[in-house]
PDB file of N, CA and C in Angstrom:
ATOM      1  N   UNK A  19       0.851  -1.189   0.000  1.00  0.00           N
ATOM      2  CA  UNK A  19       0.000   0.000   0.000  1.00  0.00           C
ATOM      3  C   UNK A  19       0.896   1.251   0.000  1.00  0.00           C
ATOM      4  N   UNK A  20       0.539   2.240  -1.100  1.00  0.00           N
ATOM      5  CA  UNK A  20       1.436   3.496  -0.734  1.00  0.00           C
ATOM      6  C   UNK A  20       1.574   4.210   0.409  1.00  0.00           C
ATOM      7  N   UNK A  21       2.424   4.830   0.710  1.00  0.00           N
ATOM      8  CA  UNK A  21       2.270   5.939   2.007  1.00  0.00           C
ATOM      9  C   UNK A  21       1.629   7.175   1.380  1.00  0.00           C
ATOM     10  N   UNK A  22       1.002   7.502   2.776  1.00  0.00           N
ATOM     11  CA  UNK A  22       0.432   9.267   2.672  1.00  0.00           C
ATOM     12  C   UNK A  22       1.073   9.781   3.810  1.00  0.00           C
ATOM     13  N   UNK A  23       1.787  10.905   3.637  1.00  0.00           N
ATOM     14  CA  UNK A  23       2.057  11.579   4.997  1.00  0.00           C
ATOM     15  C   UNK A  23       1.349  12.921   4.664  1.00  0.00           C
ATOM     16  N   UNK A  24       1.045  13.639   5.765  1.00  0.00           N
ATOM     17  CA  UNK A  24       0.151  14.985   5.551  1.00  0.00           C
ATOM     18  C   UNK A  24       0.410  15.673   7.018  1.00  0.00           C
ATOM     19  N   UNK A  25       0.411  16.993   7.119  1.00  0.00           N
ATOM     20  CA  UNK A  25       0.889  18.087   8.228  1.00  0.00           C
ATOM     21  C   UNK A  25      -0.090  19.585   7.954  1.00  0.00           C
ATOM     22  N   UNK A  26      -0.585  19.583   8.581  1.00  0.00           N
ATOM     23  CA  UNK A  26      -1.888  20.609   8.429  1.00  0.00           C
ATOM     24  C   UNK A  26      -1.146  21.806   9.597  1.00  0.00           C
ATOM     25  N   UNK A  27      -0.707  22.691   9.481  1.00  0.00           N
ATOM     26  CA  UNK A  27      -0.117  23.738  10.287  1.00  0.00           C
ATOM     27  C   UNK A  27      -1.506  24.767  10.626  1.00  0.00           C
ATOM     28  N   UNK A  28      -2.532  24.963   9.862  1.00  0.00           N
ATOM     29  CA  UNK A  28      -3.880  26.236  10.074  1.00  0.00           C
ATOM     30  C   UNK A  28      -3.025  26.957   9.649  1.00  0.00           C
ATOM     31  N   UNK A  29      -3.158  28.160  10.706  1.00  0.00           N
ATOM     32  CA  UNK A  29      -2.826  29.720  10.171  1.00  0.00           C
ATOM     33  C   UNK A  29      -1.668  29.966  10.744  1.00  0.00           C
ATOM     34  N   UNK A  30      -0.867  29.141  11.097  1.00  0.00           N
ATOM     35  CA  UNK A  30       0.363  29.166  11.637  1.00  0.00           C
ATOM     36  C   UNK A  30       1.248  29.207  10.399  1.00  0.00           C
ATOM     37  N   UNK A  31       3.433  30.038  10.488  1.00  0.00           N
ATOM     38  CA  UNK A  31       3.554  30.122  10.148  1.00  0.00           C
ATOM     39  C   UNK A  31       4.565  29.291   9.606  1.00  0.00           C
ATOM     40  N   UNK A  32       4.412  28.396   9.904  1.00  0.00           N
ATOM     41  CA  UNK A  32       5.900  27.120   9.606  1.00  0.00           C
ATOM     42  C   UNK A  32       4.832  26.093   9.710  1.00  0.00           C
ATOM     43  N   UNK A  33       5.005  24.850   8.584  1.00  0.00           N
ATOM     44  CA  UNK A  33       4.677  23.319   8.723  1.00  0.00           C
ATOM     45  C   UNK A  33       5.734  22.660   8.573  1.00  0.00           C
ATOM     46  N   UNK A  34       6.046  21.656   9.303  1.00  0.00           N
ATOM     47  CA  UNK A  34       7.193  20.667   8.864  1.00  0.00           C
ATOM     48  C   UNK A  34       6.565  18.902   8.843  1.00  0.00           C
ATOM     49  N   UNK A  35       7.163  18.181   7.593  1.00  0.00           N
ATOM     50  CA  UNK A  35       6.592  16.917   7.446  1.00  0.00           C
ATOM     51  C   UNK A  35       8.061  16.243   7.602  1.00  0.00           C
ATOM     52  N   UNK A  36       7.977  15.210   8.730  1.00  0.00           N
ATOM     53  CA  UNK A  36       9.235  14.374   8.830  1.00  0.00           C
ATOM     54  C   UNK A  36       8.650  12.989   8.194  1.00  0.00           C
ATOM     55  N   UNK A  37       9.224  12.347   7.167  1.00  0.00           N
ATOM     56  CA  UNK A  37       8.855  11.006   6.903  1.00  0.00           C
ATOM     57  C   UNK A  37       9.866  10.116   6.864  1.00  0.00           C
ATOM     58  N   UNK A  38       9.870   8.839   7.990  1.00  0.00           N
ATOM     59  CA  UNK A  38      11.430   8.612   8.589  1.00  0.00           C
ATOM     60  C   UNK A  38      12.056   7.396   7.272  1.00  0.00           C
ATOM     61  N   UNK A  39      13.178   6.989   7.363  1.00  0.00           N
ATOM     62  CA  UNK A  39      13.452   6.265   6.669  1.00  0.00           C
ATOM     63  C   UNK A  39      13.087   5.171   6.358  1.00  0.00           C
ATOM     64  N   UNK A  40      13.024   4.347   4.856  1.00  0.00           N
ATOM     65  CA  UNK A  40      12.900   3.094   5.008  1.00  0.00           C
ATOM     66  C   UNK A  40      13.720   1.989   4.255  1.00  0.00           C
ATOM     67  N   UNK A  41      14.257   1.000   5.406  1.00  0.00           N
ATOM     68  CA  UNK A  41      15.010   0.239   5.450  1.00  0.00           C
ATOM     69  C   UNK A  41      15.156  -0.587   4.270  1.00  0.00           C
ATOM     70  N   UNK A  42      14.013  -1.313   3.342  1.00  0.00           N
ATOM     71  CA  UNK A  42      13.930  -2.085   2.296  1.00  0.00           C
ATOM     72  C   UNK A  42      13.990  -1.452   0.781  1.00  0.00           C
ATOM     73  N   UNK A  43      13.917  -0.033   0.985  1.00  0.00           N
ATOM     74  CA  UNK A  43      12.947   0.279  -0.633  1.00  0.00           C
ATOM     75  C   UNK A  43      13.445   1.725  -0.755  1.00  0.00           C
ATOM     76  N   UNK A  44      13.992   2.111  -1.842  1.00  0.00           N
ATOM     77  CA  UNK A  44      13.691   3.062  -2.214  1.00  0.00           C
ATOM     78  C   UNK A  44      11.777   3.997  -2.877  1.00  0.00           C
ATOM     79  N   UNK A  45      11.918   4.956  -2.200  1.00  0.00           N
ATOM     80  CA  UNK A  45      10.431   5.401  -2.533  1.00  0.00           C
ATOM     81  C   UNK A  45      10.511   7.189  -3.546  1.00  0.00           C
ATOM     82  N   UNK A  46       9.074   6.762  -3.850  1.00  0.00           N
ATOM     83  CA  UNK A  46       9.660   8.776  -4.322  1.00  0.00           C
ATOM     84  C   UNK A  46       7.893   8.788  -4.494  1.00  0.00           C
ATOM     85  N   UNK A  47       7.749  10.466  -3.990  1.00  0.00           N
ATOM     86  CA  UNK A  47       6.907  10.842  -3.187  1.00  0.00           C
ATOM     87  C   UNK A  47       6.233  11.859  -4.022  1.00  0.00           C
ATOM     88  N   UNK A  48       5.171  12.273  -4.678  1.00  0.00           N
ATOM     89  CA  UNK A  48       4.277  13.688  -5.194  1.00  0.00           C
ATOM     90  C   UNK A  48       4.144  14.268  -4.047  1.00  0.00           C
ATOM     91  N   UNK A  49       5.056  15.759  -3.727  1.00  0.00           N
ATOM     92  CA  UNK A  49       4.534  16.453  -2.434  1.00  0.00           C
ATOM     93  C   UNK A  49       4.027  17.992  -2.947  1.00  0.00           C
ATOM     94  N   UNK A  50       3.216  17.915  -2.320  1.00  0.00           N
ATOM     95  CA  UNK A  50       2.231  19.205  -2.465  1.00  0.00           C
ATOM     96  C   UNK A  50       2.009  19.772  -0.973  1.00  0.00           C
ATOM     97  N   UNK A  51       2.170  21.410  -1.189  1.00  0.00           N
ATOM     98  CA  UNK A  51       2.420  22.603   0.091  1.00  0.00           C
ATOM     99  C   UNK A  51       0.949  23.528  -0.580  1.00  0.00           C
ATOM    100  N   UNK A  52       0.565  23.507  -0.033  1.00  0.00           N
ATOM    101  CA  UNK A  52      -0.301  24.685   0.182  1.00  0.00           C
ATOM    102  C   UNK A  52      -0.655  25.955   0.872  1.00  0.00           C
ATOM    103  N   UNK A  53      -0.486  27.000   0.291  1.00  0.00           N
ATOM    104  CA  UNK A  53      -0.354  28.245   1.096  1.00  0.00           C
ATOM    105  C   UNK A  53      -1.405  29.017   0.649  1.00  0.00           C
ATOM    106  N   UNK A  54      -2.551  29.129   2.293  1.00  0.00           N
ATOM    107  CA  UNK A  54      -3.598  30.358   1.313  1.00  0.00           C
ATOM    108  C   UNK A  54      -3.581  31.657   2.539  1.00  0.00           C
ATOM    109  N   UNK A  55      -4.330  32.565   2.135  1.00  0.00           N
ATOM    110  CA  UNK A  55      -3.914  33.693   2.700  1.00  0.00           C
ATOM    111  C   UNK A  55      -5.142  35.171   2.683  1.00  0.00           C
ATOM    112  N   UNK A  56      -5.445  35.982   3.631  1.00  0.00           N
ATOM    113  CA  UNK A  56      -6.266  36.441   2.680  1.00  0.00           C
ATOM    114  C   UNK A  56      -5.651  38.154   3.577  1.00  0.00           C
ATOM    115  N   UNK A  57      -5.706  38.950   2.398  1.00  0.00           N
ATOM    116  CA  UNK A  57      -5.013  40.596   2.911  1.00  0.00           C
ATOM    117  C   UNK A  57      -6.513  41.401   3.992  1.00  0.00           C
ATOM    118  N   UNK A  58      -5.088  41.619   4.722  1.00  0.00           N
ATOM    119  CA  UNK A  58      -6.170  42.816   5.312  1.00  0.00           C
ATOM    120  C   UNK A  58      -6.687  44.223   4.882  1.00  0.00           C
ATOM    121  N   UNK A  59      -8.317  43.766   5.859  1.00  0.00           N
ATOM    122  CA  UNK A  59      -8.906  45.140   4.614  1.00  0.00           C
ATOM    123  C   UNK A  59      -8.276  46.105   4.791  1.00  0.00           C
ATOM    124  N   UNK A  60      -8.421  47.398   3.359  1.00  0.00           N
ATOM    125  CA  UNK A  60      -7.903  48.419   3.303  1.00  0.00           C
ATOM    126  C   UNK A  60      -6.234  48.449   3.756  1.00  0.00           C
ATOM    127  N   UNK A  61      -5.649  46.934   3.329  1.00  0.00           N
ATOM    128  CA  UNK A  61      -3.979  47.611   3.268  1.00  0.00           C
ATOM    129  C   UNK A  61      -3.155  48.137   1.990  1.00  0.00           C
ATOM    130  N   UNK A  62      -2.375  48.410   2.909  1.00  0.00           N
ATOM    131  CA  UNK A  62      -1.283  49.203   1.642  1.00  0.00           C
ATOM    132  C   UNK A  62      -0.052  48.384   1.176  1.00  0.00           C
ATOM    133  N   UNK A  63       0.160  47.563  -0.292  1.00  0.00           N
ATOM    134  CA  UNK A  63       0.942  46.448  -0.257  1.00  0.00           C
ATOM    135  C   UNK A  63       1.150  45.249   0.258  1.00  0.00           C
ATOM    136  N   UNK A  64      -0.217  44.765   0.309  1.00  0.00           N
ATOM    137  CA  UNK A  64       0.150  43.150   0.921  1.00  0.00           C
ATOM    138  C   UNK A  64       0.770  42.146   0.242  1.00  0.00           C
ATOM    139  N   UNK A  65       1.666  41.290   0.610  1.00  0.00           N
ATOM    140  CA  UNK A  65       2.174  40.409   0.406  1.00  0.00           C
ATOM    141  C   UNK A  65       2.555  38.773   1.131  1.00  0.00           C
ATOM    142  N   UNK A  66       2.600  37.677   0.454  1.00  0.00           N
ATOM    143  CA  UNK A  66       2.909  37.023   0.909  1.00  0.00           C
ATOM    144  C   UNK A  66       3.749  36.000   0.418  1.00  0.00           C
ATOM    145  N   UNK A  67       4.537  34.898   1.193  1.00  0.00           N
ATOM    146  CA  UNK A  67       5.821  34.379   0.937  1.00  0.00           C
ATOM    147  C   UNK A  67       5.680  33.048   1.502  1.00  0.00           C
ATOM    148  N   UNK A  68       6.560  32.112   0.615  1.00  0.00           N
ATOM    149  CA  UNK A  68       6.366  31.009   0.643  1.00  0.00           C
ATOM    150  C   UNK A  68       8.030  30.291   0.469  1.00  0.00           C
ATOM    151  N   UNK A  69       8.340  29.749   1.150  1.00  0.00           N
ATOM    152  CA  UNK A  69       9.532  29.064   1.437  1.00  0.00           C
ATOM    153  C   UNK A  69       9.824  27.734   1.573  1.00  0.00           C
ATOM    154  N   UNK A  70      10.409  26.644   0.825  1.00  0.00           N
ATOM    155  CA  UNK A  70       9.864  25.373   0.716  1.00  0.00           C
ATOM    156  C   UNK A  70      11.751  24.850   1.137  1.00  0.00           C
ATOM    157  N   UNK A  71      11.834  23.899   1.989  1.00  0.00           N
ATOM    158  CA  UNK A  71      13.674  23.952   2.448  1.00  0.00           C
ATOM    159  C   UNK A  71      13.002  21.924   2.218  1.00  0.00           C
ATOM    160  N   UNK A  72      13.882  21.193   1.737  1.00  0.00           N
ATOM    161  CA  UNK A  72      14.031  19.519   1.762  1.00  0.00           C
ATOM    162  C   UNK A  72      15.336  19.292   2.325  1.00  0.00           C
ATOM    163  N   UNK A  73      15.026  18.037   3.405  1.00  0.00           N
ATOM    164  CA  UNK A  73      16.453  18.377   3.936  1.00  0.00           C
ATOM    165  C   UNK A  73      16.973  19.264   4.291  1.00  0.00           C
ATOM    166  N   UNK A  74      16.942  20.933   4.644  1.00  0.00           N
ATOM    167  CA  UNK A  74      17.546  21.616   5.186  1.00  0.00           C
ATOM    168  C   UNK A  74      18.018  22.557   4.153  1.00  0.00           C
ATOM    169  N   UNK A  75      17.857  21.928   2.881  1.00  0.00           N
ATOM    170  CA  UNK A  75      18.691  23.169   1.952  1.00  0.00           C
ATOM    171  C   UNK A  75      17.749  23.738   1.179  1.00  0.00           C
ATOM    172  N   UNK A  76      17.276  24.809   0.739  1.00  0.00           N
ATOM    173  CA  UNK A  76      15.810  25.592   0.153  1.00  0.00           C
ATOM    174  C   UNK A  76      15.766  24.747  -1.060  1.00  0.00           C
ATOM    175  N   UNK A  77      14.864  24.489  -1.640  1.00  0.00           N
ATOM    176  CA  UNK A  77      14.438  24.042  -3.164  1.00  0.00           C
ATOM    177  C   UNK A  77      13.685  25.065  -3.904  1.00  0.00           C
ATOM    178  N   UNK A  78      13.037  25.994  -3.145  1.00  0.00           N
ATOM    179  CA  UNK A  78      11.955  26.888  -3.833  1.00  0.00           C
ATOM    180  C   UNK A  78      11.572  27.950  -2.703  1.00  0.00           C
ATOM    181  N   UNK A  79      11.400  29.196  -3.425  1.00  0.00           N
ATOM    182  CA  UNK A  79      11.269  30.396  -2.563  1.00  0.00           C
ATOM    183  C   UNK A  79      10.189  31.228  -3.849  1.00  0.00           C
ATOM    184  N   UNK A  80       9.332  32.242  -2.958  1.00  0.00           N
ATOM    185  CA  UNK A  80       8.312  32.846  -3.801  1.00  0.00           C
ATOM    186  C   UNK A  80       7.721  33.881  -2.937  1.00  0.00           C
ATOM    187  N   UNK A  81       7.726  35.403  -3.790  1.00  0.00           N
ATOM    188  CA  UNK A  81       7.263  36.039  -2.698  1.00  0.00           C
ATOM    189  C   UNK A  81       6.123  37.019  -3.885  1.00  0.00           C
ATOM    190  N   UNK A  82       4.944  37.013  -3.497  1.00  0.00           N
ATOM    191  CA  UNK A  82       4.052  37.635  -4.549  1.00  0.00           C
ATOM    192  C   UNK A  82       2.976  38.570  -3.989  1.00  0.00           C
ATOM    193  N   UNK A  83       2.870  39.987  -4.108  1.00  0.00           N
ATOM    194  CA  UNK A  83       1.533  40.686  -3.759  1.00  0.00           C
ATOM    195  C   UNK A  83       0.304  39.464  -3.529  1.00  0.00           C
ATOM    196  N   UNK A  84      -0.173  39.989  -2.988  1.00  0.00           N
ATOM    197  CA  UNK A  84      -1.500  39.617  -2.127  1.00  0.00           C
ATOM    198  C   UNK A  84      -2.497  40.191  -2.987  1.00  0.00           C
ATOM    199  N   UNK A  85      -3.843  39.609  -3.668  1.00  0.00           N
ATOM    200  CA  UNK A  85      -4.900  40.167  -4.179  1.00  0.00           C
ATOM    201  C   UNK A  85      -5.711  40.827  -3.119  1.00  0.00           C
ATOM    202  N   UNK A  86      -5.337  42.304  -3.041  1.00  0.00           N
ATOM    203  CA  UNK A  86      -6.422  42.888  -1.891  1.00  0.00           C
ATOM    204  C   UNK A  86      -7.506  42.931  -2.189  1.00  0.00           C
ATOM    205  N   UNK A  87      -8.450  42.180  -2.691  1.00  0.00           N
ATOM    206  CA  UNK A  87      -9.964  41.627  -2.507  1.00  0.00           C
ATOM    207  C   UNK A  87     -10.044  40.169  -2.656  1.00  0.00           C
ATOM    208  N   UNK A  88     -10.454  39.508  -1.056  1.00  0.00           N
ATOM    209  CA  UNK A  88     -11.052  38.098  -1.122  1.00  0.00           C
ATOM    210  C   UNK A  88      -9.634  37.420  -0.871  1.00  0.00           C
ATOM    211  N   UNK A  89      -9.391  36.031  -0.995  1.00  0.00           N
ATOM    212  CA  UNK A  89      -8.556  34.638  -0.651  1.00  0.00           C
ATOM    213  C   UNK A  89      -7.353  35.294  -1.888  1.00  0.00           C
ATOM    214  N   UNK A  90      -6.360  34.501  -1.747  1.00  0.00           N
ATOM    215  CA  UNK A  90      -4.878  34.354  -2.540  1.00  0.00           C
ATOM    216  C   UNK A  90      -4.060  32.586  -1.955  1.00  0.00           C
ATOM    217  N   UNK A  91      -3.085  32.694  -2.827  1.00  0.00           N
ATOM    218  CA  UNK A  91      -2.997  31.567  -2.307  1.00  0.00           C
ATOM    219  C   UNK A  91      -1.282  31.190  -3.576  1.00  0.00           C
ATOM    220  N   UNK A  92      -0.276  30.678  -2.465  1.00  0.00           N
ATOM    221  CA  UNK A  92       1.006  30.247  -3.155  1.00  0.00           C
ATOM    222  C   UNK A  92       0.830  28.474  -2.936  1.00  0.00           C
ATOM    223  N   UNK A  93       1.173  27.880  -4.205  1.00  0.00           N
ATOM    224  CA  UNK A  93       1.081  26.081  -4.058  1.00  0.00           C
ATOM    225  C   UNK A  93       2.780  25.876  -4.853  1.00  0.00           C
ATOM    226  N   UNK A  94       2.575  24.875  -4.311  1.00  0.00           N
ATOM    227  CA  UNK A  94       4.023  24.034  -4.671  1.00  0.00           C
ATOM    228  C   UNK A  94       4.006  22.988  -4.699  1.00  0.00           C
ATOM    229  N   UNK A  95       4.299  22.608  -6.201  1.00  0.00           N
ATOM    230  CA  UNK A  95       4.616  20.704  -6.245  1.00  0.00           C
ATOM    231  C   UNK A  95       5.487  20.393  -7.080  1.00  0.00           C
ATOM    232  N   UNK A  96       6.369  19.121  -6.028  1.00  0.00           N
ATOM    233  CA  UNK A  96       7.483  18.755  -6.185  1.00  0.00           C
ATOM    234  C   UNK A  96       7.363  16.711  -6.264  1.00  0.00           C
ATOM    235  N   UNK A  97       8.030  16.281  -7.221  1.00  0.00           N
ATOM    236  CA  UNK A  97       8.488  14.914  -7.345  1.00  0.00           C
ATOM    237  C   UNK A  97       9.407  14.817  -6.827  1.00  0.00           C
ATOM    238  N   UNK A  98       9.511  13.894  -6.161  1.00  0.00           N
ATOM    239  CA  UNK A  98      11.089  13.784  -4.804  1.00  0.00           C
ATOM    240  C   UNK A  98      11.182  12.242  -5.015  1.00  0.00           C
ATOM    241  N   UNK A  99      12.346  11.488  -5.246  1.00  0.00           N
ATOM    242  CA  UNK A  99      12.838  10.344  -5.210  1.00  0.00           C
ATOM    243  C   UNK A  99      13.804  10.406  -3.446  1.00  0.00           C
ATOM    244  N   UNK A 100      13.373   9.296  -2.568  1.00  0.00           N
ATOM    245  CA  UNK A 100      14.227   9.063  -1.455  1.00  0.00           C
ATOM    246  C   UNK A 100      14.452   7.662  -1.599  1.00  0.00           C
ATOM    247  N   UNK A 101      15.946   8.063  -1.325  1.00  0.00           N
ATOM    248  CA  UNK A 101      17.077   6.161  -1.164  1.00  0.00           C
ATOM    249  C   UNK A 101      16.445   5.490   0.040  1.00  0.00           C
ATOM    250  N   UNK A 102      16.735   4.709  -0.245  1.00  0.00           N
ATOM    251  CA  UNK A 102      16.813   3.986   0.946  1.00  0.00           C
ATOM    252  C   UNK A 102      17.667   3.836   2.109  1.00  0.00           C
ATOM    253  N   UNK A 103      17.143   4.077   3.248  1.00  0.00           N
ATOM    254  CA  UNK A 103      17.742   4.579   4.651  1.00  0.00           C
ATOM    255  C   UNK A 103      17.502   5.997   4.922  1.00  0.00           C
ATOM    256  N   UNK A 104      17.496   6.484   4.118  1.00  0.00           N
ATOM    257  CA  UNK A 104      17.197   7.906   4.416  1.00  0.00           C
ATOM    258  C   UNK A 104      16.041   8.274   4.567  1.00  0.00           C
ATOM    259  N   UNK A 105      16.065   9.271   5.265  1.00  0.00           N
ATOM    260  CA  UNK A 105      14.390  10.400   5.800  1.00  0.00           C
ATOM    261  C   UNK A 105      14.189  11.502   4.696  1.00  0.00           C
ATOM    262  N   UNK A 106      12.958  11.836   4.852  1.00  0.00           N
ATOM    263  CA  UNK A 106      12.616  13.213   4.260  1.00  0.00           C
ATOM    264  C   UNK A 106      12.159  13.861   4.659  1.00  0.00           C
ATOM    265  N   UNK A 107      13.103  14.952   4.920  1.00  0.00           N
ATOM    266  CA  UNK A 107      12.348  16.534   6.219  1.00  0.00           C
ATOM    267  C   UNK A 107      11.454  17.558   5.061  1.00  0.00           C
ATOM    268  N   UNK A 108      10.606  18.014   4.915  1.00  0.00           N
ATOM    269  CA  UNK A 108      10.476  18.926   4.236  1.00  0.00           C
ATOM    270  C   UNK A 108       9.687  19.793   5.307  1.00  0.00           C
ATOM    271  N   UNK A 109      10.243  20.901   5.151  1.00  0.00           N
ATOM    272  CA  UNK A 109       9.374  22.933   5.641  1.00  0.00           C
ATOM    273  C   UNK A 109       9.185  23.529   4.395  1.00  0.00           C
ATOM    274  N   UNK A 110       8.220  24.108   5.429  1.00  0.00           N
ATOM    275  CA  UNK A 110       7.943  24.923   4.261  1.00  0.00           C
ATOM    276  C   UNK A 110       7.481  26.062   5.909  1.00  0.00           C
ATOM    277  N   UNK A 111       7.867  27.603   4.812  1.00  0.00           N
ATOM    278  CA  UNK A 111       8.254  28.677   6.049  1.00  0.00           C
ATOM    279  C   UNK A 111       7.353  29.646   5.507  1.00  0.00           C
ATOM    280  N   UNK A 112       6.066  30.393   6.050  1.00  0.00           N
ATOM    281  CA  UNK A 112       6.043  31.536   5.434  1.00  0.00           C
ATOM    282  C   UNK A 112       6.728  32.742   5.782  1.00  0.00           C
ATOM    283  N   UNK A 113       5.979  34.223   5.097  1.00  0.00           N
ATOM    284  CA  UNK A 113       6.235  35.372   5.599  1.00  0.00           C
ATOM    285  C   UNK A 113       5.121  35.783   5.315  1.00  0.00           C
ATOM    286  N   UNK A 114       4.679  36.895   5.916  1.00  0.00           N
ATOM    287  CA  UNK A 114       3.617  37.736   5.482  1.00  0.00           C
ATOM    288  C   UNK A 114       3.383  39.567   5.343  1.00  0.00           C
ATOM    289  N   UNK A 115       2.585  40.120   4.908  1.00  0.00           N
ATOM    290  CA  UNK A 115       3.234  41.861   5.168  1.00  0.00           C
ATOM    291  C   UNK A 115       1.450  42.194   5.099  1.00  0.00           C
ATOM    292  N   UNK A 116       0.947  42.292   5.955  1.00  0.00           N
ATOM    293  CA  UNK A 116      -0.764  42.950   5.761  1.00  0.00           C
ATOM    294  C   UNK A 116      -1.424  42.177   5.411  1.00  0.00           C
ATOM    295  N   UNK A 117      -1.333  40.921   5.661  1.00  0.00           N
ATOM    296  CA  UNK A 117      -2.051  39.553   5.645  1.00  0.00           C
ATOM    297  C   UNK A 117      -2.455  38.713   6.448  1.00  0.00           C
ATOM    298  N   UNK A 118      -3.264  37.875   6.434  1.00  0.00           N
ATOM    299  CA  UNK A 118      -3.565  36.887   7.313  1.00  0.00           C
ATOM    300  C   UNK A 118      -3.726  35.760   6.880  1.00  0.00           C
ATOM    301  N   UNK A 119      -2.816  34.640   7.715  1.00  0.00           N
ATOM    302  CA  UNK A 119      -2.728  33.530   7.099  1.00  0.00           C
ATOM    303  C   UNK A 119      -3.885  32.731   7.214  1.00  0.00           C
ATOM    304  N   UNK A 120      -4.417  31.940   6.122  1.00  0.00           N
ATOM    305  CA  UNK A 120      -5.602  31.021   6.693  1.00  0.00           C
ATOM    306  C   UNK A 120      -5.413  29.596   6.869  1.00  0.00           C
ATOM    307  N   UNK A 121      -4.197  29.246   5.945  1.00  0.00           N
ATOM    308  CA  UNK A 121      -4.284  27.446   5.732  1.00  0.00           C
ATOM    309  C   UNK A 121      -2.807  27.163   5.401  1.00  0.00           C
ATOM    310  N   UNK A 122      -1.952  26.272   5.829  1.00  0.00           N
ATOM    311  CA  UNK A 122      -0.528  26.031   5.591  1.00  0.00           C
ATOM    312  C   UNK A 122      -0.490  24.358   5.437  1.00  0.00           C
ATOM    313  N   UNK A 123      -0.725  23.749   4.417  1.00  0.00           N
ATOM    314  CA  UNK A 123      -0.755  22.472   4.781  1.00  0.00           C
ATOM    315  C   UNK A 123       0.582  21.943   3.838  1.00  0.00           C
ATOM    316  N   UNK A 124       1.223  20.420   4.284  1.00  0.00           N
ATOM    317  CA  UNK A 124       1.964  19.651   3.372  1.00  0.00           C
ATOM    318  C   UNK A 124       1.534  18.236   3.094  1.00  0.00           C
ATOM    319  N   UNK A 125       1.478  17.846   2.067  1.00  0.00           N
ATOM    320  CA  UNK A 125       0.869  16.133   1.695  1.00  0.00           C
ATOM    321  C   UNK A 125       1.995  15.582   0.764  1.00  0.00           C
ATOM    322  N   UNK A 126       2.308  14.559   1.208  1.00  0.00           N
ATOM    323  CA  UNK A 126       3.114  13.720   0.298  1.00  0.00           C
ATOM    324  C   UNK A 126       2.707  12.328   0.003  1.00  0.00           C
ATOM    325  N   UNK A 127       2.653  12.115  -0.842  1.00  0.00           N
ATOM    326  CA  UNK A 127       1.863  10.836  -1.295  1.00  0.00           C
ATOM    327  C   UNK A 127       2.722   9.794  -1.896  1.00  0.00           C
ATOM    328  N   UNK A 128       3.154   8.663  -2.183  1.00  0.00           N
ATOM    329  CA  UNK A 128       4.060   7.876  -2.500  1.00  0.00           C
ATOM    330  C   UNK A 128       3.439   7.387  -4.060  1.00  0.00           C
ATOM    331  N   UNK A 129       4.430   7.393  -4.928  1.00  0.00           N
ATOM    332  CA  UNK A 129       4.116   6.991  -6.197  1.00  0.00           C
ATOM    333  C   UNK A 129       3.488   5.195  -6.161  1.00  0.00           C
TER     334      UNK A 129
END
């Protein structure tokens, strides 16, 4: 049966998904980050930021105005092959500037 790992952070500003090693098999994983967001009323320049680190070293960074009317939202998806014995850390970090975060989630699903 494939693995699912999944990390639901809410409106918080860091999620991290640890998925520990495995001993028999190499695996590789569809991971999807979701970042939604929505500006506060009447600001001036909202923005928001999205920071994706595997293992510790960044893979993807994104920083984009905020639609000041209604929801916005930064996604990220990545195909990841992991050896065998090894783990897979993935964060993902926001930032924000006159925003409010609503939803920070990570899902990784095994091919």
């Amino acid at each position: 049966m494939p693995e699912h790992w999944e990390t639901d952070a809410g409106d918080h500003g860091v999620a991290l998904l640890d998925i520990p090693a495995d001993a028999f098999r190499d695996r590789t994983f569809e991971v999807a980050i979701d970042f939604a967001v929505k500006a506060v009323p009447d600001a001036d320049g909202p923005w928001h930021e999205l920071r994706v680190l595997v293992n510790g070293a960044q893979q993807w960074a994104r920083r984009v105005p905020t639609h000041p009317d209604g929801g916005d939202s930064l996604d990220y998806r990545m195909r990841r092959t992991v050896p065998l014995g090894e783990p897979l850390r993935i964060n993902a970090v926001t930032e924000v500037h006159r925003v409010r975060r609503l939803r920070l989630r990570v899902v990784a699903d095994e091919e």
